[in-house]
GROMACS .gro file of C-alpha atoms in nm:
model
  105
    1MET     CA    1   0.000   0.000   0.000
    2SER     CA    2   0.137   0.342  -0.094
    3THR     CA    3   0.168   0.615   0.165
    4VAL     CA    4   0.224   0.890  -0.091
    5ALA     CA    5  -0.061   1.138  -0.109
    6SER     CA    6  -0.156   1.316  -0.428
    7SER     CA    7  -0.064   1.681  -0.461
    8SER     CA    8  -0.429   1.777  -0.421
    9THR     CA    9  -0.466   1.600  -0.089
   10VAL     CA   10  -0.465   1.831   0.210
   11ILE     CA   11  -0.406   1.692   0.556
   12THR     CA   12  -0.747   1.719   0.717
   13SER     CA   13  -0.607   1.854   1.043
   14GLU     CA   14  -0.494   2.158   0.842
   15LEU     CA   15  -0.845   2.226   0.717
   16PRO     CA   16  -1.098   2.456   0.880
   17THR     CA   17  -1.435   2.325   0.987
   18VAL     CA   18  -1.750   2.411   0.796
   19GLU     CA   19  -1.855   2.642   1.079
   20GLU     CA   20  -1.522   2.825   1.067
   21VAL     CA   21  -1.551   2.873   0.691
   22LYS     CA   22  -1.908   3.002   0.722
   23GLY     CA   23  -1.779   3.277   0.950
   24TRP     CA   24  -1.524   3.408   0.700
   25SER     CA   25  -1.549   3.743   0.526
   26ARG     CA   26  -1.439   3.786   0.165
   27GLU     CA   27  -1.092   3.856   0.300
   28GLY     CA   28  -1.098   3.529   0.495
   29VAL     CA   29  -1.174   3.333   0.177
   30ARG     CA   30  -0.901   3.521  -0.008
   31ASN     CA   31  -0.648   3.454   0.269
   32PHE     CA   32  -0.736   3.083   0.275
   33LEU     CA   33  -0.693   3.056  -0.103
   34ARG     CA   34  -0.359   3.237  -0.078
   35GLU     CA   35  -0.243   2.987   0.186
   36LYS     CA   36  -0.344   2.696  -0.039
   37LYS     CA   37  -0.250   2.846  -0.377
   38GLY     CA   38   0.043   2.609  -0.430
   39ILE     CA   39  -0.173   2.303  -0.374
   40LEU     CA   40  -0.456   2.450  -0.582
   41ASP     CA   41  -0.226   2.578  -0.862
   42LEU     CA   42  -0.378   2.925  -0.833
   43ASP     CA   43  -0.203   3.252  -0.903
   44ASP     CA   44  -0.283   3.593  -0.758
   45ASN     CA   45  -0.498   3.685  -1.060
   46ASP     CA   46  -0.713   3.375  -1.009
   47ILE     CA   47  -0.761   3.459  -0.642
   48GLY     CA   48  -0.849   3.816  -0.741
   49ARG     CA   49  -1.116   3.689  -0.981
   50ILE     CA   50  -1.276   3.493  -0.699
   51TYR     CA   51  -1.250   3.790  -0.461
   52ILE     CA   52  -1.434   4.026  -0.698
   53GLN     CA   53  -1.723   3.778  -0.708
   54LYS     CA   54  -1.783   3.878  -0.342
   55ILE     CA   55  -1.753   3.521  -0.216
   56LYS     CA   56  -1.787   3.502   0.162
   57GLY     CA   57  -1.737   3.192   0.369
   58SER     CA   58  -2.112   3.150   0.407
   59ASN     CA   59  -2.142   3.067   0.037
   60PHE     CA   60  -1.789   2.949  -0.057
   61LEU     CA   61  -1.876   2.587   0.020
   62ASP     CA   62  -2.171   2.597  -0.224
   63PHE     CA   63  -1.962   2.643  -0.538
   64ILE     CA   64  -1.844   2.379  -0.785
   65ALA     CA   65  -1.571   2.377  -1.050
   66ALA     CA   66  -1.805   2.508  -1.321
   67ASP     CA   67  -1.872   2.822  -1.116
   68PHE     CA   68  -1.502   2.898  -1.081
   69GLU     CA   69  -1.444   2.826  -1.451
   70ARG     CA   70  -1.724   3.067  -1.541
   71TRP     CA   71  -1.528   3.339  -1.359
   72GLY     CA   72  -1.214   3.265  -1.561
   73ILE     CA   73  -1.037   3.021  -1.329
   74PRO     CA   74  -0.866   2.748  -1.538
   75GLY     CA   75  -1.018   2.400  -1.521
   76GLY     CA   76  -0.741   2.234  -1.321
   77PRO     CA   77  -0.740   2.482  -1.032
   78ALA     CA   78  -1.121   2.502  -1.042
   79LYS     CA   79  -1.143   2.126  -0.991
   80GLU     CA   80  -0.883   2.141  -0.712
   81ILE     CA   81  -1.091   2.405  -0.530
   82GLU     CA   82  -1.397   2.182  -0.568
   83LYS     CA   83  -1.203   1.888  -0.418
   84LEU     CA   84  -1.083   2.105  -0.131
   85ILE     CA   85  -1.440   2.213  -0.059
   86SER     CA   86  -1.542   1.847  -0.054
   87GLN     CA   87  -1.257   1.770   0.187
   88ILE     CA   88  -1.369   2.049   0.421
   89GLN     CA   89  -1.724   1.919   0.412
   90GLY     CA   90  -1.596   1.565   0.467
   91VAL     CA   91  -1.404   1.673   0.776
   92GLN     CA   92  -1.730   1.806   0.918
   93GLU     CA   93  -1.909   1.480   0.837
   94ASN     CA   94  -1.631   1.282   1.006
   95ILE     CA   95  -1.662   1.496   1.319
   96TYR     CA   96  -2.033   1.414   1.340
   97VAL     CA   97  -1.977   1.043   1.274
   98ASN     CA   98  -1.706   1.026   1.541
   99ALA     CA   99  -1.929   1.212   1.787
  100ASP     CA  100  -2.213   0.969   1.718
  101LEU     CA  101  -1.983   0.671   1.769
  102THR     CA  102  -1.860   0.814   2.097
  103VAL     CA  103  -2.218   0.846   2.221
  104LEU     CA  104  -2.283   0.483   2.128
  105ILE     CA  105  -1.979   0.352   2.314
   0.00000   0.00000   0.00000
């Protein structure tokens, strides 16, 4: 079994929770994308395009690759953002599953 992660895999402990993301301003989303731009293959212009769409944390998690592409983000980075959003949402789901299991034990 390989222990090498793909370049698009982010260690889940480094990801914010859904609730944290929902509390972000536009600047919070921009700062997060800047932190992850190497993994996402974004440049500053791409991040600027997202920023001018007035994306706050409360709606960032609702977007898919096609939305980002429509704003001029290339397909590869758009898909990477979509995967990252799924990972953030998956972390939240895992928290709930683990909490439920703890209650059952």
